[in-house]
Each structure stands twice: as structure tokens, then as C-alpha cells.
PDB file of C-alpha atoms in Angstrom:
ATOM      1  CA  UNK A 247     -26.813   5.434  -1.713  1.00  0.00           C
ATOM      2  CA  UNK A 248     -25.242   2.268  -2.011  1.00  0.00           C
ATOM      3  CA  UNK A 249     -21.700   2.614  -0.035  1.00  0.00           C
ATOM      4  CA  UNK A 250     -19.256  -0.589  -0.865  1.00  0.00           C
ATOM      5  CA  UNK A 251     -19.680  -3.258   2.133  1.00  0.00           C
ATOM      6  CA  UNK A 252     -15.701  -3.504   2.224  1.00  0.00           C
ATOM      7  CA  UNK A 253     -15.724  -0.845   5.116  1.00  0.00           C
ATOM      8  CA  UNK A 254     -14.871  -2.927   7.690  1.00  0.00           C
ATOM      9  CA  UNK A 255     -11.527  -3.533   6.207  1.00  0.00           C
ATOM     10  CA  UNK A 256      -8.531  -1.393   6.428  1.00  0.00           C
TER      11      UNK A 256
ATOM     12  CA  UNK B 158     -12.301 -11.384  10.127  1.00  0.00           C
ATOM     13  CA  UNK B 159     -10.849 -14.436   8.751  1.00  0.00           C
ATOM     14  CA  UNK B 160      -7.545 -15.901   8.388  1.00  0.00           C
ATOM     15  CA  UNK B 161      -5.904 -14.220   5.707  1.00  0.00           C
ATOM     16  CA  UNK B 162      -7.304 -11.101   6.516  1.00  0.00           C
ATOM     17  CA  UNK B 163      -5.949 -10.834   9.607  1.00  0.00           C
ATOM     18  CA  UNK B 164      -2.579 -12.010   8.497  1.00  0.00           C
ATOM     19  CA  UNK B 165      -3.021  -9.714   5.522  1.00  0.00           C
ATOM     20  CA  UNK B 166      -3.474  -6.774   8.170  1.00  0.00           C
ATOM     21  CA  UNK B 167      -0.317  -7.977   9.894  1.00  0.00           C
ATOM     22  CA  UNK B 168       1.926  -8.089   6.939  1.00  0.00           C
ATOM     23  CA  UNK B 169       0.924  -4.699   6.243  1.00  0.00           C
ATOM     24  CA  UNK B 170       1.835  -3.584   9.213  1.00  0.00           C
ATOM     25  CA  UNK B 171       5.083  -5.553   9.288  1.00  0.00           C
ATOM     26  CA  UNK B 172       6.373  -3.577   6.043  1.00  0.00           C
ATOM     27  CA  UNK B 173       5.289  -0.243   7.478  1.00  0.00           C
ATOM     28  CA  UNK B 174       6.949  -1.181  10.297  1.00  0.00           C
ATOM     29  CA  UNK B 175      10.612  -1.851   8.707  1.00  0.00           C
ATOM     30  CA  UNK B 176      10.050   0.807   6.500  1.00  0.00           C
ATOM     31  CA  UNK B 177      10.510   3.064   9.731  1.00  0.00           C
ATOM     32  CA  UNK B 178      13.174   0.630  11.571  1.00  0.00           C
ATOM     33  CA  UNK B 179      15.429   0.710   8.150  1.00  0.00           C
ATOM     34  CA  UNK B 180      15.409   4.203   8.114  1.00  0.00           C
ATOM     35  CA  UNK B 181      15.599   5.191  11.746  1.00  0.00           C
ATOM     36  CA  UNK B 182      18.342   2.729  12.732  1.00  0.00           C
ATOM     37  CA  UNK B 183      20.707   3.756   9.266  1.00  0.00           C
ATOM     38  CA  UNK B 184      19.273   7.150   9.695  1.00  0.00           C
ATOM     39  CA  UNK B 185      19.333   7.120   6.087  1.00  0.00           C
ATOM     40  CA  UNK B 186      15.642   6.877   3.683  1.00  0.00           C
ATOM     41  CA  UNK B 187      18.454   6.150   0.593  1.00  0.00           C
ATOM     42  CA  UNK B 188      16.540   4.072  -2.001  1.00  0.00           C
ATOM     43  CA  UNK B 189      13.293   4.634  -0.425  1.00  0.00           C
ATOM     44  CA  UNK B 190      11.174   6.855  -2.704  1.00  0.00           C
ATOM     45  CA  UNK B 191       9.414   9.502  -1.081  1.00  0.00           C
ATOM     46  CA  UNK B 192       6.669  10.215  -3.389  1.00  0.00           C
ATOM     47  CA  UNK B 193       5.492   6.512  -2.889  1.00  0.00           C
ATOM     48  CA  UNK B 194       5.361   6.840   0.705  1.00  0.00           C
ATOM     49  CA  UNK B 195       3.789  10.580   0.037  1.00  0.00           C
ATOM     50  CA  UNK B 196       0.854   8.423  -1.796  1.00  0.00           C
ATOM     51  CA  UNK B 197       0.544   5.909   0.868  1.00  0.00           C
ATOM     52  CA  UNK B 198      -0.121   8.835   3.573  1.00  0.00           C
ATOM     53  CA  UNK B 199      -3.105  10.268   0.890  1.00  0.00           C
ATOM     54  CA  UNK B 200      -3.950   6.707   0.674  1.00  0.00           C
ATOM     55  CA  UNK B 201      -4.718   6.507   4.249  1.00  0.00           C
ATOM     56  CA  UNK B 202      -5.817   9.802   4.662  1.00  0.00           C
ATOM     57  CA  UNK B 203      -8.524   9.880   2.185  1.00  0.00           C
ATOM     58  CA  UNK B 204      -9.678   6.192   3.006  1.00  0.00           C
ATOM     59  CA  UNK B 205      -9.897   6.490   6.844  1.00  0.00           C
ATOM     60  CA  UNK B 206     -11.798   9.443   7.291  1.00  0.00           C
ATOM     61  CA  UNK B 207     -15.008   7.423   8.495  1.00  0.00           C
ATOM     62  CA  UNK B 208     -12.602   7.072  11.359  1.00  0.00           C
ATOM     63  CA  UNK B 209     -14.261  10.253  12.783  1.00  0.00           C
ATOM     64  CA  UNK B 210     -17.840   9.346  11.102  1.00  0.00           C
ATOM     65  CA  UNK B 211     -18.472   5.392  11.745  1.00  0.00           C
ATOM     66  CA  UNK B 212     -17.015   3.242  14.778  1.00  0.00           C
ATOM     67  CA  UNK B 213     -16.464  -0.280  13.010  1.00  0.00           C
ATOM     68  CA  UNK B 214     -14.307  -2.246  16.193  1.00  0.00           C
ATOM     69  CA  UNK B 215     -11.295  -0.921  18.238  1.00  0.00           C
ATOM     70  CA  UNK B 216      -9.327  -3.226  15.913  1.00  0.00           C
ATOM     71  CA  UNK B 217     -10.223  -1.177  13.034  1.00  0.00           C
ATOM     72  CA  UNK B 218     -10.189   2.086  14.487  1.00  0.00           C
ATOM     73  CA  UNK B 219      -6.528   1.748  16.018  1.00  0.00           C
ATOM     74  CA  UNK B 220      -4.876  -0.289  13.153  1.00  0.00           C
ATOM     75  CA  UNK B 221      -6.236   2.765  10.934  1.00  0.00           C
ATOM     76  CA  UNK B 222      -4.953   5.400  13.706  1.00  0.00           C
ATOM     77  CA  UNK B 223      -0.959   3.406  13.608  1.00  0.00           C
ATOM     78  CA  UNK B 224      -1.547   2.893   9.653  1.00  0.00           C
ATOM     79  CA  UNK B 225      -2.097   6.841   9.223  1.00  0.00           C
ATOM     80  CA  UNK B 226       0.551   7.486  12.218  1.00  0.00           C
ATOM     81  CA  UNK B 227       3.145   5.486  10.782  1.00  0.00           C
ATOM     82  CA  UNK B 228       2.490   6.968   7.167  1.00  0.00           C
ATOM     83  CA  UNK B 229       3.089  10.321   8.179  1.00  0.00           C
ATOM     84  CA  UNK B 230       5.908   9.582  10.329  1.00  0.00           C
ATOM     85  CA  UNK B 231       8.010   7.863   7.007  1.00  0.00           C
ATOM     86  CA  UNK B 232       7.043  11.232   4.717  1.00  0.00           C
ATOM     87  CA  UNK B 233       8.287  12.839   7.915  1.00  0.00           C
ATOM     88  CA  UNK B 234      11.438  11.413   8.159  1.00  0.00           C
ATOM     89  CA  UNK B 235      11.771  11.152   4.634  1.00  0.00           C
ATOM     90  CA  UNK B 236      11.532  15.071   3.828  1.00  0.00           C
ATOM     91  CA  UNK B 237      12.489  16.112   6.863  1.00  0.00           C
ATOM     92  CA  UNK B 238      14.587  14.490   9.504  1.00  0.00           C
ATOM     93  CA  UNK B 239      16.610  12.932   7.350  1.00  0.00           C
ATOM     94  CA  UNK B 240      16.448  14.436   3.727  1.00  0.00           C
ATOM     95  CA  UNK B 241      19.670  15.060   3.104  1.00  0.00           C
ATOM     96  CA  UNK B 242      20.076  11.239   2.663  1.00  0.00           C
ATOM     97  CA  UNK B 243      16.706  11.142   0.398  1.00  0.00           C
ATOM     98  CA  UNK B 244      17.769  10.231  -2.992  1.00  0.00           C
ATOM     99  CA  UNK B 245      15.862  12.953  -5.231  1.00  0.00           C
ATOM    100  CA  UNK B 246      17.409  13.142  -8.231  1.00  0.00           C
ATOM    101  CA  UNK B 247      16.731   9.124  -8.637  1.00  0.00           C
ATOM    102  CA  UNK B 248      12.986   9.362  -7.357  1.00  0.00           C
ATOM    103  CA  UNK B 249      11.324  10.936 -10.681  1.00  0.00           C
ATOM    104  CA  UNK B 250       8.241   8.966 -11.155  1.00  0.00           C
ATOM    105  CA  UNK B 251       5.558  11.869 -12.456  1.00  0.00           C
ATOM    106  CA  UNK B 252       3.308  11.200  -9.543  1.00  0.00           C
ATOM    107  CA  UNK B 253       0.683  13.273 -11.554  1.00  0.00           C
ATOM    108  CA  UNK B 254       0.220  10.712 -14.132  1.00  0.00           C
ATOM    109  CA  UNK B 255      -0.895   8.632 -11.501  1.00  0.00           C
ATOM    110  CA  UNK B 256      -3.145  11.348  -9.339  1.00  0.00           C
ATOM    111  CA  UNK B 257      -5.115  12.979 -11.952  1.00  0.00           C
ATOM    112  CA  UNK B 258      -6.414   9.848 -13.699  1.00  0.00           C
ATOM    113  CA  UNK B 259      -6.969   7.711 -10.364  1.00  0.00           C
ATOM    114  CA  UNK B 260      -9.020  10.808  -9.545  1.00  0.00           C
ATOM    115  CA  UNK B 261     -10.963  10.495 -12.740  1.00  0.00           C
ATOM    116  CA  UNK B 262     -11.148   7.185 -12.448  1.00  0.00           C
ATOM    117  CA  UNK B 263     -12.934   7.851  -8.891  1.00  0.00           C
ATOM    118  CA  UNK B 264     -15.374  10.587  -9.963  1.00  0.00           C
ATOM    119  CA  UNK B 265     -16.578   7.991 -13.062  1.00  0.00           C
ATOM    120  CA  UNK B 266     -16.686   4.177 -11.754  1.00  0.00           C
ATOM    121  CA  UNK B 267     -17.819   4.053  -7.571  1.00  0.00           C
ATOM    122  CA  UNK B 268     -20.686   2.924  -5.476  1.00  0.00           C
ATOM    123  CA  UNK B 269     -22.008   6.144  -4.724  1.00  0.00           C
ATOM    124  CA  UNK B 270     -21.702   9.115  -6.153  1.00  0.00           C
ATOM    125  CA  UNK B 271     -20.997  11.057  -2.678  1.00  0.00           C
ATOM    126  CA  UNK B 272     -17.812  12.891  -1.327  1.00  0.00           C
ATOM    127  CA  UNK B 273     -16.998   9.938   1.100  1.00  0.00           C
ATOM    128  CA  UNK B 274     -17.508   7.108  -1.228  1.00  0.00           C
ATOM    129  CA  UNK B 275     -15.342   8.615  -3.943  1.00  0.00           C
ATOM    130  CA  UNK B 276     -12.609   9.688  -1.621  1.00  0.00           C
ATOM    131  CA  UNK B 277     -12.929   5.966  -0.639  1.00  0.00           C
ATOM    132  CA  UNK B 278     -12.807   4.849  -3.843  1.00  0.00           C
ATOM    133  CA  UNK B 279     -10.005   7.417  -4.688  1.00  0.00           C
ATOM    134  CA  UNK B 280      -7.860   6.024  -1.970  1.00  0.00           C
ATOM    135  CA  UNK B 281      -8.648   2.374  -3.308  1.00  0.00           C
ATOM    136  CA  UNK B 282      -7.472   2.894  -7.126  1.00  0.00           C
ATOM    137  CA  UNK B 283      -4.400   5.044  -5.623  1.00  0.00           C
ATOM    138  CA  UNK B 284      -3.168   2.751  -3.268  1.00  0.00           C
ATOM    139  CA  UNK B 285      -3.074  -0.455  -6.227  1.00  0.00           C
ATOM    140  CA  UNK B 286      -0.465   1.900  -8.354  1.00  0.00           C
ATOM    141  CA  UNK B 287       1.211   4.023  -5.070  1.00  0.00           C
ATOM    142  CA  UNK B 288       4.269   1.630  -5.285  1.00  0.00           C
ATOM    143  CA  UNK B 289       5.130   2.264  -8.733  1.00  0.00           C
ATOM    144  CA  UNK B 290       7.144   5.396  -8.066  1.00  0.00           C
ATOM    145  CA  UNK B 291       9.206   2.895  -5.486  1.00  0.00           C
ATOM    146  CA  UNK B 292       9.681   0.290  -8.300  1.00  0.00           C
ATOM    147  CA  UNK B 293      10.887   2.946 -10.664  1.00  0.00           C
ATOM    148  CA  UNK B 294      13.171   4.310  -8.706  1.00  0.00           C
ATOM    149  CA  UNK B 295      14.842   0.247  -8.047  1.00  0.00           C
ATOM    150  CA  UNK B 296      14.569  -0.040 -11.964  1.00  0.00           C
ATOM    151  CA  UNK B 297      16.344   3.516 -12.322  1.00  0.00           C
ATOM    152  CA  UNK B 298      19.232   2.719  -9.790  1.00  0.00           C
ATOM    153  CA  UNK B 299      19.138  -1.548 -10.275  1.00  0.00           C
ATOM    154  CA  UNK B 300      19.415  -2.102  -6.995  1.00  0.00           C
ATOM    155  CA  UNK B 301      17.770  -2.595  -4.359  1.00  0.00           C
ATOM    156  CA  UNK B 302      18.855  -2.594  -0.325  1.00  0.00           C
ATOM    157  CA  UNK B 303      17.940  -6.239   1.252  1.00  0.00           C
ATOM    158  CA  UNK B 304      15.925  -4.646   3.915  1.00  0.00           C
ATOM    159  CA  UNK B 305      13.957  -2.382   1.330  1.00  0.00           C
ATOM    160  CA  UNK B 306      13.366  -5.609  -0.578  1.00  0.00           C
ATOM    161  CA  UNK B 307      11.926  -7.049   2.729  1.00  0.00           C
ATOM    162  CA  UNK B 308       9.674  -3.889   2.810  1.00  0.00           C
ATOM    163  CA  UNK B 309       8.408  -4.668  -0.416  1.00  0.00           C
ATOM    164  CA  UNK B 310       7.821  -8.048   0.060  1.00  0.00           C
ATOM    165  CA  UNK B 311       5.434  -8.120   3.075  1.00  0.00           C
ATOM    166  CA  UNK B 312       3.583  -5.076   1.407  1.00  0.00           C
ATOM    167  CA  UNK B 313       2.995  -7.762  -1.758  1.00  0.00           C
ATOM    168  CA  UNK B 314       2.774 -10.334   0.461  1.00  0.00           C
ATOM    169  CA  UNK B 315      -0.257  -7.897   2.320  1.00  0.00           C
ATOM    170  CA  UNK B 316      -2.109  -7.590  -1.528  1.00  0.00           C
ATOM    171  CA  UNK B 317      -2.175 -11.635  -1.964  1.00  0.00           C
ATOM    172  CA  UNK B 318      -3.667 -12.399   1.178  1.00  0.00           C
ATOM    173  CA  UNK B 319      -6.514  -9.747   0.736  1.00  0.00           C
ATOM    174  CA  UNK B 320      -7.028 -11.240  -2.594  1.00  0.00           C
ATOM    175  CA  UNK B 321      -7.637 -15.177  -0.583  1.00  0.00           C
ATOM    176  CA  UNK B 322      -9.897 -13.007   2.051  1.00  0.00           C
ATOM    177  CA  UNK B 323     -12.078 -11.629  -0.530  1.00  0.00           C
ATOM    178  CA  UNK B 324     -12.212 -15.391  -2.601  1.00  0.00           C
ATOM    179  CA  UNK B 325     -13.195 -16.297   1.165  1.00  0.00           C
ATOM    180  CA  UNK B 326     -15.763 -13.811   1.947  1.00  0.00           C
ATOM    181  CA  UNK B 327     -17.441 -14.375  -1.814  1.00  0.00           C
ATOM    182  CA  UNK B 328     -17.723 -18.273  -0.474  1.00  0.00           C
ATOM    183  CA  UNK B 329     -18.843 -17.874   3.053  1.00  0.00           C
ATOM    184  CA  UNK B 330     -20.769 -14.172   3.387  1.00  0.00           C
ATOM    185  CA  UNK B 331     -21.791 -14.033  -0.395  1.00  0.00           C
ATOM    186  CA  UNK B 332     -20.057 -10.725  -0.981  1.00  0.00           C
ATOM    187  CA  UNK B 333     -17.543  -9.361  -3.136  1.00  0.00           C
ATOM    188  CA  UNK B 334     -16.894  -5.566  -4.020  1.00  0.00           C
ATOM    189  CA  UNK B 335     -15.598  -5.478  -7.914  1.00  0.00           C
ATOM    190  CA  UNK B 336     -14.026  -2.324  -7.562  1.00  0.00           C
ATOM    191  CA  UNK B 337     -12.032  -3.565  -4.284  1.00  0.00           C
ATOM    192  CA  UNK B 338     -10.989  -7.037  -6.278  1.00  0.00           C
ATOM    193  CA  UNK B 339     -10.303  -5.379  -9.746  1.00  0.00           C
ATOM    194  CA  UNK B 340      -7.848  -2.936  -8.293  1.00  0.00           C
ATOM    195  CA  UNK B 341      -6.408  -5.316  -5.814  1.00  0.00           C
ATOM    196  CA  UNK B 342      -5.606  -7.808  -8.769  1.00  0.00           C
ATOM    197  CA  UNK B 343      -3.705  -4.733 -10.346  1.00  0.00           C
ATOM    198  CA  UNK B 344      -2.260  -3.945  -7.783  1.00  0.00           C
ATOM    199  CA  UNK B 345      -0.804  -7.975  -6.855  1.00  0.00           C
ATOM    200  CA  UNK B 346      -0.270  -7.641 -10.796  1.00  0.00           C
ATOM    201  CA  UNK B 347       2.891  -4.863 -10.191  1.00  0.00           C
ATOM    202  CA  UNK B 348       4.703  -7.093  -7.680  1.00  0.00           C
ATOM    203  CA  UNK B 349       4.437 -10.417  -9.467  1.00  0.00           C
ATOM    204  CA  UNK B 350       8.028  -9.344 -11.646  1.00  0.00           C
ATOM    205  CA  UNK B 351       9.384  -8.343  -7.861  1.00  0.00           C
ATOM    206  CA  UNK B 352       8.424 -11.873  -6.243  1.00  0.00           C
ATOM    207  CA  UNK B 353      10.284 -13.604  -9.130  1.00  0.00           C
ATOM    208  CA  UNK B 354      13.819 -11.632  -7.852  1.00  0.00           C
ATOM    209  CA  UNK B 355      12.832 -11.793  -4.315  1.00  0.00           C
ATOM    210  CA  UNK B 356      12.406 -15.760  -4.197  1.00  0.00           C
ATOM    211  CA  UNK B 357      15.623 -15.999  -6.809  1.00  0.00           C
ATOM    212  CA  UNK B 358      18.008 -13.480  -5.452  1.00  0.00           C
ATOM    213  CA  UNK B 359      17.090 -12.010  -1.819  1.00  0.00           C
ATOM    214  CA  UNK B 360      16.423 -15.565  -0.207  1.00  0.00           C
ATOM    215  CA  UNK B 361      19.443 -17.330  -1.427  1.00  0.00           C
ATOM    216  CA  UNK B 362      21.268 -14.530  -0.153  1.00  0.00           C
ATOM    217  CA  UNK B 363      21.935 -12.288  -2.759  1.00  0.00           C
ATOM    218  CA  UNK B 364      21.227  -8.562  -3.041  1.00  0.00           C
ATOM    219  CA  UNK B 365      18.946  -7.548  -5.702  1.00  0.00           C
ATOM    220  CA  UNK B 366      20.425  -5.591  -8.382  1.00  0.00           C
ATOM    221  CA  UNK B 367      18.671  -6.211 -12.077  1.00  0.00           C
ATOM    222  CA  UNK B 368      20.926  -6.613 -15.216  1.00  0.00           C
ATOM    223  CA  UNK B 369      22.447  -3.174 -16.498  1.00  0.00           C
TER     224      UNK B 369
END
């Protein structure tokens, strides 16, 4: 799947 | 990491922070509304459970641990240490009006239709309306305690910057997440009415009460 990128942020 | 994200992260963690002081040194949570700070803690819940799935940097995994920490310790205090001082009858924002359609919102419009991404995305629509019950409540009442105010302002303060990192991180990594930026907009949106009265009233030393 395509997860959002934006996981590195809190 | 760049600039405004990491001073985003801070001011975050500044309002959390005298969220807790306010009410632990007055050992009083009056005009805080607990069902705001309920929605923060399912914010954080639901948004940080890769904590236990993906290791991102020690940065990320221990702000996430003190943001979830800290959360729980305000609904704590909030409902329990201190609730006779919690101010109830004033806090009546139907939080389910703002559950059941995020949630709907979630299932429809994410990246991935799996139980981590929507629980991510979940905790991303939530957390751009989880202050209304809070602003409600200083409508209701039309006042506001200076150090509340201060609360409020770093948390809007926290929204802007993320705003600038993501304008950033378009320009210089090529990215941007439309879900993340829509509901961050929306979410800025809701303070913009607050930031007026904070810049005309709280910093020229007034306390902020709105016109009967």
C-alpha cells in the first residue's frame, strides 16, 4: 500500500 | 528536520507543558476543557502506535513517548486528581459530532486502506478540530485565564510552523502529503479568530474576556 511519507513527524 | 519543524515540535511541547504546570501549581483544571484534552490523548494514541511497529530516531520515539505521557497525565488530573475543580457543566461541546464523522472521514479519504493508515489518518483529521471543545467552552464562559491563553497560543503557534515545514519540505525534498496540509490548514483556520485577541488583549496586558 501506499502509507503517507509524513511518518517521521510527530 | 528543518527549522520550523523542530521549533514546531518545541512549541508543542511548550503548551503541553503549561497545560500541566497551570494546573498542578493552582491545583485547579478550571477553564480547561476536559473533553479537548480527552481528544488530544486519542490523538496521540491512535497516531503513535508505529511506536511499537517502526523505529524512526530516538527523537521521534521519545518526543512521542512524553507527547502520549503528558496527554494522559492532563485527562488524569483533569478527571481525577483534581475534578472537583473541572468545570463540567461549562464543557458541553458534543464531542460525538466531532468523532463519528472524523471517523468517516478516515475510513473514506486515506493513503491506504489498512488499520494503521486509517487510525493514522483518524488521529490526523481529529487532532485539526480536538480544540474546538476548548474554544467553546472560552466562548460559553467569555473568558479566558492568561495562562490558558498562553496554552493556546503555543499549540497555534505549533500548527503555523508545521504549515512553513511542509511549504519547506514541498521546496527542498519534493514532498507534500494533501491530507496532512488540508487538515493542518483547518486546523491553523480555528485559531486565526484566537490570535487576533491574543496579540490585542493578552500581550498588552489584558485578560481575555470576549464581549457579552
Amino acid at each position: 500500500g501506499i502509507d503517507s511519507q509524513l511518518k517521521d513527524e510527530l | 528536520m528543518n527549522i520550523f519543524r523542530l521549533t514546531g515540535d518545541l512549541s508543542h511541547l511548550a503548551a503541553i507543558i503549561i497545560l500541566l504546570l497551570k494546573i498542578w501549581k493552582s491545583r485547579s483544571c478550571a477553564g480547561i476543557s476536559g473533553k479537548s484534552q480527552i481528544l488530544f490523548a486519542i490523538v496521540f494514541t491512535t497516531r503513535y502506535l508505529d511506536l511499537l511497529s517502526t523505529f524512526i530516531s530516538l527523537y521521534n520515539s521519545c518526543m512521542k513517548v512524553i507527547y502520549i505521557g503528558c496527554a494522559y497525565a492532563t485527562v488524569y488530573m483533569i478527571y481525577m486528581k483534581f475534578r472537583a475543580t473541572y468545570d463540567g457543566n461549562h464543557d458541553s461541546f458534543r464531542v460525538e459530532f466531532l468523532v463519528v464523522p472524523v471517523g468517516g472521514l478516515a475510513v473514506l479519504i486515506n493513503h491506504d486502506f489498512s488499520f494503521m493508515e486509517i487510525l493514522w489518518t483518524f488521529s490526523i483529521y481529529l487532532e485539526s478540530v480536538a480544540i474546538l471543545p476548548q474554544l467553546f467552552m472560552i466562548s460559553k464562559t467569555g473568558e479566558a485565564e492568561t495562562i490558558t491563553t498562553h496554552y493556546l497560543f503555543c499549540l497555534g503557534l505549533y500548527r503555523a510552523l508545521y504549515i512553513f515545514n511542509w511549504v519547506w519540505r514541498f521546496y527542498f525534498e519534493g514532498f507534500f502529503d494533501l491530507i496532512a496540509i488540508v487538515a493542518g490548514v483547518v486546523q491553523t483556520i480555528l485559531y486565526c479568530d484566537f490570535f487576533y485577541l491574543y496579540v490585542t488583549k493578552v500581550l498588552k496586558g489584558k485578560k481575555l474576556s470576549l464581549p457579552a
